[in-house]
Coordinates of C-alpha atoms in Angstrom, one line a residue:
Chain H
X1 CA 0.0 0.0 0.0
X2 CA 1.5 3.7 -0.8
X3 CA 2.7 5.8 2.1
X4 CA 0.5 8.5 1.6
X5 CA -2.7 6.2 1.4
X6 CA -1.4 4.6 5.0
X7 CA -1.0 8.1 6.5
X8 CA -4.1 9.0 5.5
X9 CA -5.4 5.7 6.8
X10 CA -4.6 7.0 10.2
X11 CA -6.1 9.9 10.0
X12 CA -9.4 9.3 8.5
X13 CA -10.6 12.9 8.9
X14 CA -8.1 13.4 5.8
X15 CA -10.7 11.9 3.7
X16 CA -12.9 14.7 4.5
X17 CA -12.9 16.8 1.6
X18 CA -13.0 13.8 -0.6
X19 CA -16.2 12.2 1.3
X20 CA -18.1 16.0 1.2
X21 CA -17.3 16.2 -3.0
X22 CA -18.9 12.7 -2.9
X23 CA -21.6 13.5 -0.9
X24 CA -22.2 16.9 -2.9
X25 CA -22.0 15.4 -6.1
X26 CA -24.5 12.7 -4.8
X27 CA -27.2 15.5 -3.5
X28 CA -27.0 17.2 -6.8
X29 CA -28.9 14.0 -8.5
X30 CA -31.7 13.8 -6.0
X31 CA -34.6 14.6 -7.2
X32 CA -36.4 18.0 -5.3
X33 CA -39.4 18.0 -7.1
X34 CA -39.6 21.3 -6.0
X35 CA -43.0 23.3 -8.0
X36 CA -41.6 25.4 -10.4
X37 CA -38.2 24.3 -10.0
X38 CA -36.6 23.5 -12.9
X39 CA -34.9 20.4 -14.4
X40 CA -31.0 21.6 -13.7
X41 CA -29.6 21.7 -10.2
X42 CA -26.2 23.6 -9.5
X43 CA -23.0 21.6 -10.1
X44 CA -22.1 20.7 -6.5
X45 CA -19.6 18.4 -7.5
X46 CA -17.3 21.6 -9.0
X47 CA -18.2 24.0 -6.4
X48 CA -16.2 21.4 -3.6
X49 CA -13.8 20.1 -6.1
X50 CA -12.9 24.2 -6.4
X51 CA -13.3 24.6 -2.6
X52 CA -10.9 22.1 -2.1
X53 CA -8.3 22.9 -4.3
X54 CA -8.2 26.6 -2.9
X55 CA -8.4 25.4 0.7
X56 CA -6.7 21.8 1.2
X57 CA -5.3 21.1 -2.0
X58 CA -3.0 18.4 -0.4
X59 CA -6.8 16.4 0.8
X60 CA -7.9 17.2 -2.3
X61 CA -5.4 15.1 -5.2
X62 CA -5.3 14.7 -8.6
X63 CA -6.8 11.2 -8.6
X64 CA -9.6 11.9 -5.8
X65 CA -11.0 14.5 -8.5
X66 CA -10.9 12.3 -11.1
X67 CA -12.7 9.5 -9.3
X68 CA -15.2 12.1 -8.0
X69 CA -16.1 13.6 -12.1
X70 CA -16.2 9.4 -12.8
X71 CA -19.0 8.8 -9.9
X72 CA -20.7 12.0 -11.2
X73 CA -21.0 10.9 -15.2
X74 CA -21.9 7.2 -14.2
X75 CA -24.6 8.9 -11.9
X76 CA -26.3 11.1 -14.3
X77 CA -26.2 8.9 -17.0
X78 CA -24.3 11.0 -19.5
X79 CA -23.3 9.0 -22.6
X80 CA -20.1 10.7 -22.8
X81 CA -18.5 9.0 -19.7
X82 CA -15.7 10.9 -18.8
X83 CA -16.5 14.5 -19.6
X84 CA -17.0 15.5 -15.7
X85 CA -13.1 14.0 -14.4
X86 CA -12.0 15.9 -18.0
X87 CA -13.9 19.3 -16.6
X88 CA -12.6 19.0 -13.1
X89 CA -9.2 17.8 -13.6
X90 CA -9.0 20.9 -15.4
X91 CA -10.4 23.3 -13.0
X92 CA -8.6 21.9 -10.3
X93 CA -5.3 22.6 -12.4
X94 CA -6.2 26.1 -13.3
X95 CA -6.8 26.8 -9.7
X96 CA -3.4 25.5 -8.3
X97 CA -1.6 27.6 -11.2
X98 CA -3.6 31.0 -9.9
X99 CA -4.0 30.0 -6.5
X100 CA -1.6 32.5 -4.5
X101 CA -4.9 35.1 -6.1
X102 CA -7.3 32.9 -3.9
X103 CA -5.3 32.1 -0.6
X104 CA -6.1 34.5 2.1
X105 CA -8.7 36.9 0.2
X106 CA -11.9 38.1 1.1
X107 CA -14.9 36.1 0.0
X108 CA -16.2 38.1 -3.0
X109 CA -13.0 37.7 -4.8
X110 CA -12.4 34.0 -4.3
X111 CA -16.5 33.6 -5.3
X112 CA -15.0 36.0 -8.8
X113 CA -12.6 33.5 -8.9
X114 CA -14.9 31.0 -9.0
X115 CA -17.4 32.9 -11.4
X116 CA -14.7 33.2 -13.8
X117 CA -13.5 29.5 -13.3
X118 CA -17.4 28.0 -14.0
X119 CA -18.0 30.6 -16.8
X120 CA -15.1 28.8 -18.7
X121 CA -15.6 25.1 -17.5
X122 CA -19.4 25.5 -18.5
X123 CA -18.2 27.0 -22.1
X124 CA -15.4 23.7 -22.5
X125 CA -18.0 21.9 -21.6
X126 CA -20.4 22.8 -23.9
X127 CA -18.0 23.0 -27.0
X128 CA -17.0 19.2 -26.0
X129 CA -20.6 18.2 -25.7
X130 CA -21.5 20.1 -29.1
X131 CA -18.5 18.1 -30.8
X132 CA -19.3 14.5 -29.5
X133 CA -22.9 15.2 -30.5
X134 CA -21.9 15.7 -33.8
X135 CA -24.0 19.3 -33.8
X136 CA -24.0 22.5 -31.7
X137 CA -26.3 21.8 -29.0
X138 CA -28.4 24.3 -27.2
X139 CA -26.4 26.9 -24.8
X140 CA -29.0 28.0 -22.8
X141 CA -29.2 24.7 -20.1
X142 CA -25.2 25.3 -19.8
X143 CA -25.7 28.8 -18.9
X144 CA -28.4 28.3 -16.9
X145 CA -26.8 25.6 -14.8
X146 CA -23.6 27.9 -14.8
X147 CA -25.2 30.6 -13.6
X148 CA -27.3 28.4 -11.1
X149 CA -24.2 27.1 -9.5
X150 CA -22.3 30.5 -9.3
X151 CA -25.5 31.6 -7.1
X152 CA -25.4 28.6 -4.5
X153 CA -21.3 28.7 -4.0
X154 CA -22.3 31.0 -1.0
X155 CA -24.3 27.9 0.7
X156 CA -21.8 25.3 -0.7
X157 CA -18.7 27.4 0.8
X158 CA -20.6 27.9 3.5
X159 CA -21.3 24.6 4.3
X160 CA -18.1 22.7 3.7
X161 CA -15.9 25.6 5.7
X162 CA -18.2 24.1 8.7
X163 CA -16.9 20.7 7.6
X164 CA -13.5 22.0 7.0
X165 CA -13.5 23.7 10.8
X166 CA -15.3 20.5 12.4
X167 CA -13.0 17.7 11.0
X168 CA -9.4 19.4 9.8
X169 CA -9.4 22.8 12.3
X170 CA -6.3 20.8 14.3
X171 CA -4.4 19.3 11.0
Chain J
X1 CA 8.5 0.9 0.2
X2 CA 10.2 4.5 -0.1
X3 CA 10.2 5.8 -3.5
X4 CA 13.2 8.3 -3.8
X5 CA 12.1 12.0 -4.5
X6 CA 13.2 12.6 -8.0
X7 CA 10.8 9.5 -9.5
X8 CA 8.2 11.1 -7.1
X9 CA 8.4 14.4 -8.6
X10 CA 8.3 12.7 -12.2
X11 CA 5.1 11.0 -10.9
X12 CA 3.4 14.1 -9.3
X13 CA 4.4 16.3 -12.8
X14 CA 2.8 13.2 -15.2
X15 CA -0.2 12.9 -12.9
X16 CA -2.1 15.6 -14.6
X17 CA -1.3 14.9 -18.0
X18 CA -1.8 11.1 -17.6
X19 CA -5.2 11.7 -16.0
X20 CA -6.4 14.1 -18.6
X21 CA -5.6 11.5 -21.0
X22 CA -7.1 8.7 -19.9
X23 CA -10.8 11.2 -19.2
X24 CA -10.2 11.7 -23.1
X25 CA -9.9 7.9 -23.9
X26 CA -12.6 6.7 -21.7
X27 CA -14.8 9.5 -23.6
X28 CA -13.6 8.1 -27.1
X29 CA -14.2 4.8 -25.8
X30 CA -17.8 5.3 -25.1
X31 CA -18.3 7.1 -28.4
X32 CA -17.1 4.5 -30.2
X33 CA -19.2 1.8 -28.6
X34 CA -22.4 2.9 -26.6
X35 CA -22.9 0.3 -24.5
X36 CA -19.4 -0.3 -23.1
X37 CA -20.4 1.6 -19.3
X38 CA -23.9 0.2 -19.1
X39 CA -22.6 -2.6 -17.0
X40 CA -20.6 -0.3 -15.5
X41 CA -23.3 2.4 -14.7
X42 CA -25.9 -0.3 -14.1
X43 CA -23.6 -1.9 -11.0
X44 CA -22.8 1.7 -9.8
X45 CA -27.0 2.7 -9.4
X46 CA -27.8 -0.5 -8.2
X47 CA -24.9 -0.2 -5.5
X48 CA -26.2 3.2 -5.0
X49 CA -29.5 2.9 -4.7
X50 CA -30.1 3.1 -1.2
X51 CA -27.9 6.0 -0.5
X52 CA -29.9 8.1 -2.9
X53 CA -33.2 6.7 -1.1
X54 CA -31.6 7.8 2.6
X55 CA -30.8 10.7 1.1
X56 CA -33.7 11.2 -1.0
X57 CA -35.7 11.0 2.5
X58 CA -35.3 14.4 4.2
X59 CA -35.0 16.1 0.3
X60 CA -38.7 14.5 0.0
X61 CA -39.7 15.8 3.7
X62 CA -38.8 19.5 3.1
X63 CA -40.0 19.2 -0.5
X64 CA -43.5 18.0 1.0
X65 CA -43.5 20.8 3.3
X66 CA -42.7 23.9 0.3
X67 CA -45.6 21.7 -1.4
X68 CA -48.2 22.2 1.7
X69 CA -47.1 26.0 1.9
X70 CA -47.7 27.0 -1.4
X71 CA -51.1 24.8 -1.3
X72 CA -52.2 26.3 1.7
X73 CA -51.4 30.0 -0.5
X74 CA -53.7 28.8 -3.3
X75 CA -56.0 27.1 -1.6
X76 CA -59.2 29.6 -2.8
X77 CA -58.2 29.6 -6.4
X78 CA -56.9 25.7 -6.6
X79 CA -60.9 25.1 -5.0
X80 CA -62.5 26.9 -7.8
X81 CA -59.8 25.1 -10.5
X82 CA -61.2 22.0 -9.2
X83 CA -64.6 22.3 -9.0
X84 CA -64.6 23.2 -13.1
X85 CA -62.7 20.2 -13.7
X86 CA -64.5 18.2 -11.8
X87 CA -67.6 19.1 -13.7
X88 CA -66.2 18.6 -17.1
X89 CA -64.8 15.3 -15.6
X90 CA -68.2 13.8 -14.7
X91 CA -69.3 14.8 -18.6
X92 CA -67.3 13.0 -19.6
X93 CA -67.4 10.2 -17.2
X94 CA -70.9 10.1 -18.7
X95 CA -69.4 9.7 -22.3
X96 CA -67.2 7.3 -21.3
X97 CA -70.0 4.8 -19.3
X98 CA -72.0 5.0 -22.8
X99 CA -68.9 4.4 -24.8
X100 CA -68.1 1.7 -22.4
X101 CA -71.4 -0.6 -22.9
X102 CA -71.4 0.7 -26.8
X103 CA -68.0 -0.7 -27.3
X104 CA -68.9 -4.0 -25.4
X105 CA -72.0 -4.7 -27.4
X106 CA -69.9 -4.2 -30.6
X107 CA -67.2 -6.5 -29.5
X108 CA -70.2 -8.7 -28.7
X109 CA -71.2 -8.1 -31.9
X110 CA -68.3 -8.9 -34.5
X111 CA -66.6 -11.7 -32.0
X112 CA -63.5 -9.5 -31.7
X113 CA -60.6 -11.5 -29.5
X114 CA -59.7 -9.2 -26.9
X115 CA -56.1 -8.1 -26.3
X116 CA -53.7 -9.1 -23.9
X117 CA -54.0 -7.2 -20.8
X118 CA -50.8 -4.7 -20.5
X119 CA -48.6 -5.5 -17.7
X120 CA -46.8 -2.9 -15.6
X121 CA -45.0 -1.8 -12.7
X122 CA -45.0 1.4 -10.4
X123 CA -41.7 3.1 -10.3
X124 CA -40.2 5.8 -7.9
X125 CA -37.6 8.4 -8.7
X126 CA -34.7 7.9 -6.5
X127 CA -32.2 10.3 -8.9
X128 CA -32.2 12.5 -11.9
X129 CA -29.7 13.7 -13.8
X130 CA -29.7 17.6 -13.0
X131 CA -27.0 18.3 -15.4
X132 CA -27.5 20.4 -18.4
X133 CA -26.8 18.0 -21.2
X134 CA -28.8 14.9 -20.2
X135 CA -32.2 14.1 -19.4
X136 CA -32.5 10.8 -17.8
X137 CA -34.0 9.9 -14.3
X138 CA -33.2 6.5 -12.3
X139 CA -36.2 4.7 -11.0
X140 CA -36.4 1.9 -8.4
X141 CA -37.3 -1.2 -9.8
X142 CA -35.0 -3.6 -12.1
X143 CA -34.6 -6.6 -13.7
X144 CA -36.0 -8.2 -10.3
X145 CA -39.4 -6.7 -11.0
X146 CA -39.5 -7.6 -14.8
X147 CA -38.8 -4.9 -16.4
X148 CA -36.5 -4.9 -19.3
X149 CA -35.0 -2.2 -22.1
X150 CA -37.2 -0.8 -24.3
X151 CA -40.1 -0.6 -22.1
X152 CA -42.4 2.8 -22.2
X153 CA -42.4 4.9 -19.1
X154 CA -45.6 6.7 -18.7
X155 CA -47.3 8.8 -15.8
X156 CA -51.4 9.0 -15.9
X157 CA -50.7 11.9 -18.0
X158 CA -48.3 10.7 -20.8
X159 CA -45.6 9.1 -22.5
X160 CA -42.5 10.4 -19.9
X161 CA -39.9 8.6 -22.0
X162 CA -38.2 4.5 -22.8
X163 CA -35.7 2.8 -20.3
X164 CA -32.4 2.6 -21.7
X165 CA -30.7 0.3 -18.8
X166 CA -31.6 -2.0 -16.4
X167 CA -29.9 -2.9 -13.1
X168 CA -31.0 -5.4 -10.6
X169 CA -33.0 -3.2 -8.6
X170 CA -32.7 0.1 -10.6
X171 CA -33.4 1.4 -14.2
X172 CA -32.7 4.3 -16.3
X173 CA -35.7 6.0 -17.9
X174 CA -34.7 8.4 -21.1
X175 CA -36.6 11.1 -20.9
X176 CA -38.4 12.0 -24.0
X177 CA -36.8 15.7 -24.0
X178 CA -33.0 14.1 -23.5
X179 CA -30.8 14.9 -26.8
X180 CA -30.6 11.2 -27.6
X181 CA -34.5 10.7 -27.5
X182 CA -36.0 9.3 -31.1
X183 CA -39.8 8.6 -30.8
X184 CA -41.5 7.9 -33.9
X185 CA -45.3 9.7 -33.5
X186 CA -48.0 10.7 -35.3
X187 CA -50.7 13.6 -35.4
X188 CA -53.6 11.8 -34.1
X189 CA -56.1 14.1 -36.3
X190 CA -54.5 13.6 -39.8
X191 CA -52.2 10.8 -39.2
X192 CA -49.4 12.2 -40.5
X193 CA -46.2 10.9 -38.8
X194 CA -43.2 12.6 -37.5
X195 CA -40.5 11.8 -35.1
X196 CA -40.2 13.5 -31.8
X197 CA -36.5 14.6 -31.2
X198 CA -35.4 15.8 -28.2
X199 CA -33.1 18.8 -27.7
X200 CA -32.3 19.2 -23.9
X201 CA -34.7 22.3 -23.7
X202 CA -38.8 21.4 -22.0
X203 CA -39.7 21.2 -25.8
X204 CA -38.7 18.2 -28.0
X205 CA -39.4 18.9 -31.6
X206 CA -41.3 17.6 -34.1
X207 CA -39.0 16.6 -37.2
X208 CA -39.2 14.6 -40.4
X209 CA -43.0 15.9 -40.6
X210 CA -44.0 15.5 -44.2
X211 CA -43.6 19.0 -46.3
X212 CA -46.7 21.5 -46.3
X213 CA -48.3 19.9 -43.4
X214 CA -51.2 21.7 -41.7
X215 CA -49.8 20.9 -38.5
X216 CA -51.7 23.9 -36.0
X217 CA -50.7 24.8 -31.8
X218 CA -52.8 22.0 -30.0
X219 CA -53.0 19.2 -32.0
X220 CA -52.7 16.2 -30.0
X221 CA -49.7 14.1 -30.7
X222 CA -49.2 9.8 -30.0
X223 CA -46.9 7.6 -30.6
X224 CA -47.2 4.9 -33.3
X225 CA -46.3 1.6 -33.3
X226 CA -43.5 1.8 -35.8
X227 CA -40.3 -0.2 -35.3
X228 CA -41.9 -1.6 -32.1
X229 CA -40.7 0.1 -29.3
X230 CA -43.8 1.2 -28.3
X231 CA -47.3 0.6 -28.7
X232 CA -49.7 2.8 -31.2
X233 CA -51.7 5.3 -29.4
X234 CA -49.8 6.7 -26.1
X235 CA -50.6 10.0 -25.2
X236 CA -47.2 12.1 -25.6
X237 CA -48.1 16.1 -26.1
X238 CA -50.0 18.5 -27.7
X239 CA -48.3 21.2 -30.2
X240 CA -46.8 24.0 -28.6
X241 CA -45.5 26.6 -31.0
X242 CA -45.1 26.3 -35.0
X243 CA -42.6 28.6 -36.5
X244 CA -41.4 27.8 -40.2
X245 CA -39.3 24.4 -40.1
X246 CA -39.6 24.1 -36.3
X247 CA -42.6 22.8 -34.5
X248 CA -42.3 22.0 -31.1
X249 CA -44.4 19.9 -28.5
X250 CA -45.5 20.2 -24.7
X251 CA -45.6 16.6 -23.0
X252 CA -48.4 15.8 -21.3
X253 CA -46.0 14.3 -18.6
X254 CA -44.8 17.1 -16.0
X255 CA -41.2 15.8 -16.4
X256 CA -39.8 18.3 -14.5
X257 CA -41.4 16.8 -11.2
X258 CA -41.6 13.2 -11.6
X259 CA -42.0 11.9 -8.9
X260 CA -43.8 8.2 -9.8
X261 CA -44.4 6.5 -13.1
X262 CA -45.2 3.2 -14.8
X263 CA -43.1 1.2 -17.0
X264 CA -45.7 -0.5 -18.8
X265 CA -45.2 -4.0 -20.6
X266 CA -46.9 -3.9 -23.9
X267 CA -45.0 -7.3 -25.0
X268 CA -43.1 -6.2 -27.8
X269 CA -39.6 -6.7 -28.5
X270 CA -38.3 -3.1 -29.1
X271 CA -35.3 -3.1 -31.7
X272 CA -33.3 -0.8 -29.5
X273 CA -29.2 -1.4 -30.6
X274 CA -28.5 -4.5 -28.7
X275 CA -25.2 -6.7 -30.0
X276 CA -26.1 -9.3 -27.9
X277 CA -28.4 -12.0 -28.4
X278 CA -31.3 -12.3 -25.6
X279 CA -29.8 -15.5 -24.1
X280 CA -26.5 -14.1 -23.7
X281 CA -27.8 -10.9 -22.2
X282 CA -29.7 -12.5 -19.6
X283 CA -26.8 -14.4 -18.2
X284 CA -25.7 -11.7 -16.3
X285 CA -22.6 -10.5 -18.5
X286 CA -24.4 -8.5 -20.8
X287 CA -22.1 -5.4 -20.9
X288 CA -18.7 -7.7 -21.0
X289 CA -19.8 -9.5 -23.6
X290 CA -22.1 -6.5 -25.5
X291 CA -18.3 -4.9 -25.1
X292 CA -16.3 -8.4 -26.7
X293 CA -18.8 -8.5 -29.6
X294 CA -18.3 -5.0 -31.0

């Protein structure tokens, strides 16, 4: 067994931010039935997978995100099986290259940074999705899922820097 | 076993590369044969399941809750709603009791064998897929409970869509609105048939509708019995909007908030893409060897 994997073994709240982007990504595929609500539900799954790499990038590895964007495409069924580990390999590597603008800011900015970073994962996403359909599919679910998940990062942030205070505050 | 620093570095440098890759081949992969991950998938939702259900349980509590709120709100003018409907409803409860004992002289009448009665199963949601380019949602009953790919999912409302995979206690349902939805329908009032493509938006469109059609906003729209998937006659939509080349349709089905449904047994075969024979595929290895045979 690797070293790192043993470690971790012994300190099971290290598994933290990898069980919350699990949990997230599974609450985002329950259905809420909610009236008037529609169809698309924020991407949880990004919102920790960027929480993580800006807070505990070291909990928070390569091949934990691509596990997590896996789970997520087997869960909601997409036919291109892959796509989400693509998107949030990606994201996580564009936050550890700008990530000195993230550490130790206010809120708004690292919720900019996070605009920005959805805006252009949403966009790759779609262009991917438009090229393995074989036609340009429709923007508007992209952009309103994109938009949807910008406006819950407050409650996601919120909720795994509870986590993040409960489990690692000693660490 | 220490690993010395510079082969760690290497390692930690590749990682990102290496993963990226492999994302991009299992994406090829799938491409290039559809129903390599349906085993896969089918053994993640069925592991699953009951996560989503515990899960599902307070979602479905605070949901109920919103749900008595905004009842409560509209009680007065949900009272009045009901009361019209319910008059129009006993009309035609009326129509229906004459058609009933009309129909069963006829029968009577010309000898007429009557058809098999049409098996089916209630379903809950337990997941759905929430993301912006898929429209699929994962019900609770599998193989166990007979149902098989192919089948029709329907609500007392409409056609809500086909299931695409089956677990041993779940299934995937296509929604008829999911990019990858074909349905073959017709125009129940001229017969004129067209197939029902969905696009991802609430609106699946009407294409392949013969030229200079008099299609109008309302007509009612069924499915037809061609290439057997599903039987002739389920309610799917009416018309929503006609501009030029582009006609679009409003299920009947409130797929947004589906909650329960049917999968209904008509006994047809469908001729959905399957590479495996039916004996093969019901020993329990169909995606290994669906995967060997392509």
């Amino acid at each position: 067994m690797p070293l790192a994997i043993q470690r971790d073994l012994a300190y099971p709240t290290r598994f933290v931010p990898f069980l919350t982007t699990l949990l997230f990504a599974l609450i985002s595929v329950v259905p809420l039935n909610l009236p008037g609500f529609s169809v698309v539900t924020p991407a949880l799954a990004l919102m920790s997978v960027f929480h993580w790499s800006v807070y505990r990038p070291d909990l928070m590895p390569l091949s934990a995100v691509f596990v997590v964007g896996l789970l997520v495409d087997l869960l909601t069924g997409t036919p291109y099986v892959g796509i989400s580990s693509l998107i949030f390999l990606l994201a996580r590597a564009a936050v550890m290259s700008q990530r000195k603008l993230f550490v130790n800011r206010t809120f708004p900015i690292v919720w900019l940074g996070f605009l920005v970073l959805t805006l252009c994962a949403f966009i790759l996403l779609w262009a991917l999705v438009s090229v393995l359909h074989g036609a340009t599919v429709g923007i508007r679910p992209f952009a309103f899922q994109a938009v949807l998940t910008v406006a819950f990062y407050p409650v996601g942030s919120y909720l795994l820097a509870r986590a993040h205070r409960m489990f690692l505050a000693k660490d | 076993m220490r690993i010395s620093a510079p082969v760690k570095m290497a390692a930690q440098r590749l990682a990102l590369p290496f993963l990226v890759f492999v994302s991009g081949m299992l994406i090829v992969f799938g491409k290039t044969d559809l129903l390599l991950y349906d085993g896969l998938r089918t053994a993640v939702s069925d592991r699953i399941a009951p996560i989503l259900q515990a899960v599902g349980q307070p979602v479905a509590t605070v949901t109920r809750g919103v749900e008595a709120i905004s009842d409560a709100v509209r009680v007065n003018s949900q009272n009045a709603q009901l009361r019209e409907e319910n008059a129009r409803l006993l009309m035609w409860q009326e129509v229906a009791r004459r058609l009933v004992a009309e129909n069963a002289e006829l029968r009577a009448l010309v000898k007429l064998v009557p058809q098999d009665t049409v098996q089916s199963v209630a379903a809950r949601v337990i997941a759905d897929s929430g993301g912006a380019f898929a429209r699929n949602v994962l019900i609770n009953v599998g193989k166990g409970d007979g149902v098989t790919r192919g089948q029709a999912a329907m609500t007392g409302e409409g056609l809500v869509g086909r299931v695409a995979e089956v677990g041993e206690r779940t299934a995937r349902v296509l929604l008829l609105t999911d990019l990858n939805s074909h349905i073959p329908v017709e125009v129940e009032s001229t017969h004129q048939r067209a197939v029902l493509d969905g696009d991802n938006s609430e609106e699946p469109r009407l294409v392949f509708l013969p030229s200079k059609t008099e299609i109008k906003v309302g007509d009612r729209v069924v499915t037809i019995g061609a290439g057997g998937v599903f039987p002739p006659g389920i309610p799917v939509g009416v018309v929503s909007s006609v501009s030029g080349e582009v006609v679009r349709l409003e299920p009947y089905a409130e797929l947004a908030r589906l909650e329960m449904m049917r999968i209904v047994d008509f006994g047809l075969s469908g001729v959905l893409p399957q590479t495996v024979p039916p004996a093969q595929r019901s020993s329990g290895k169909g995606a290994k060897s669906a995967a060997t045979a392509q």
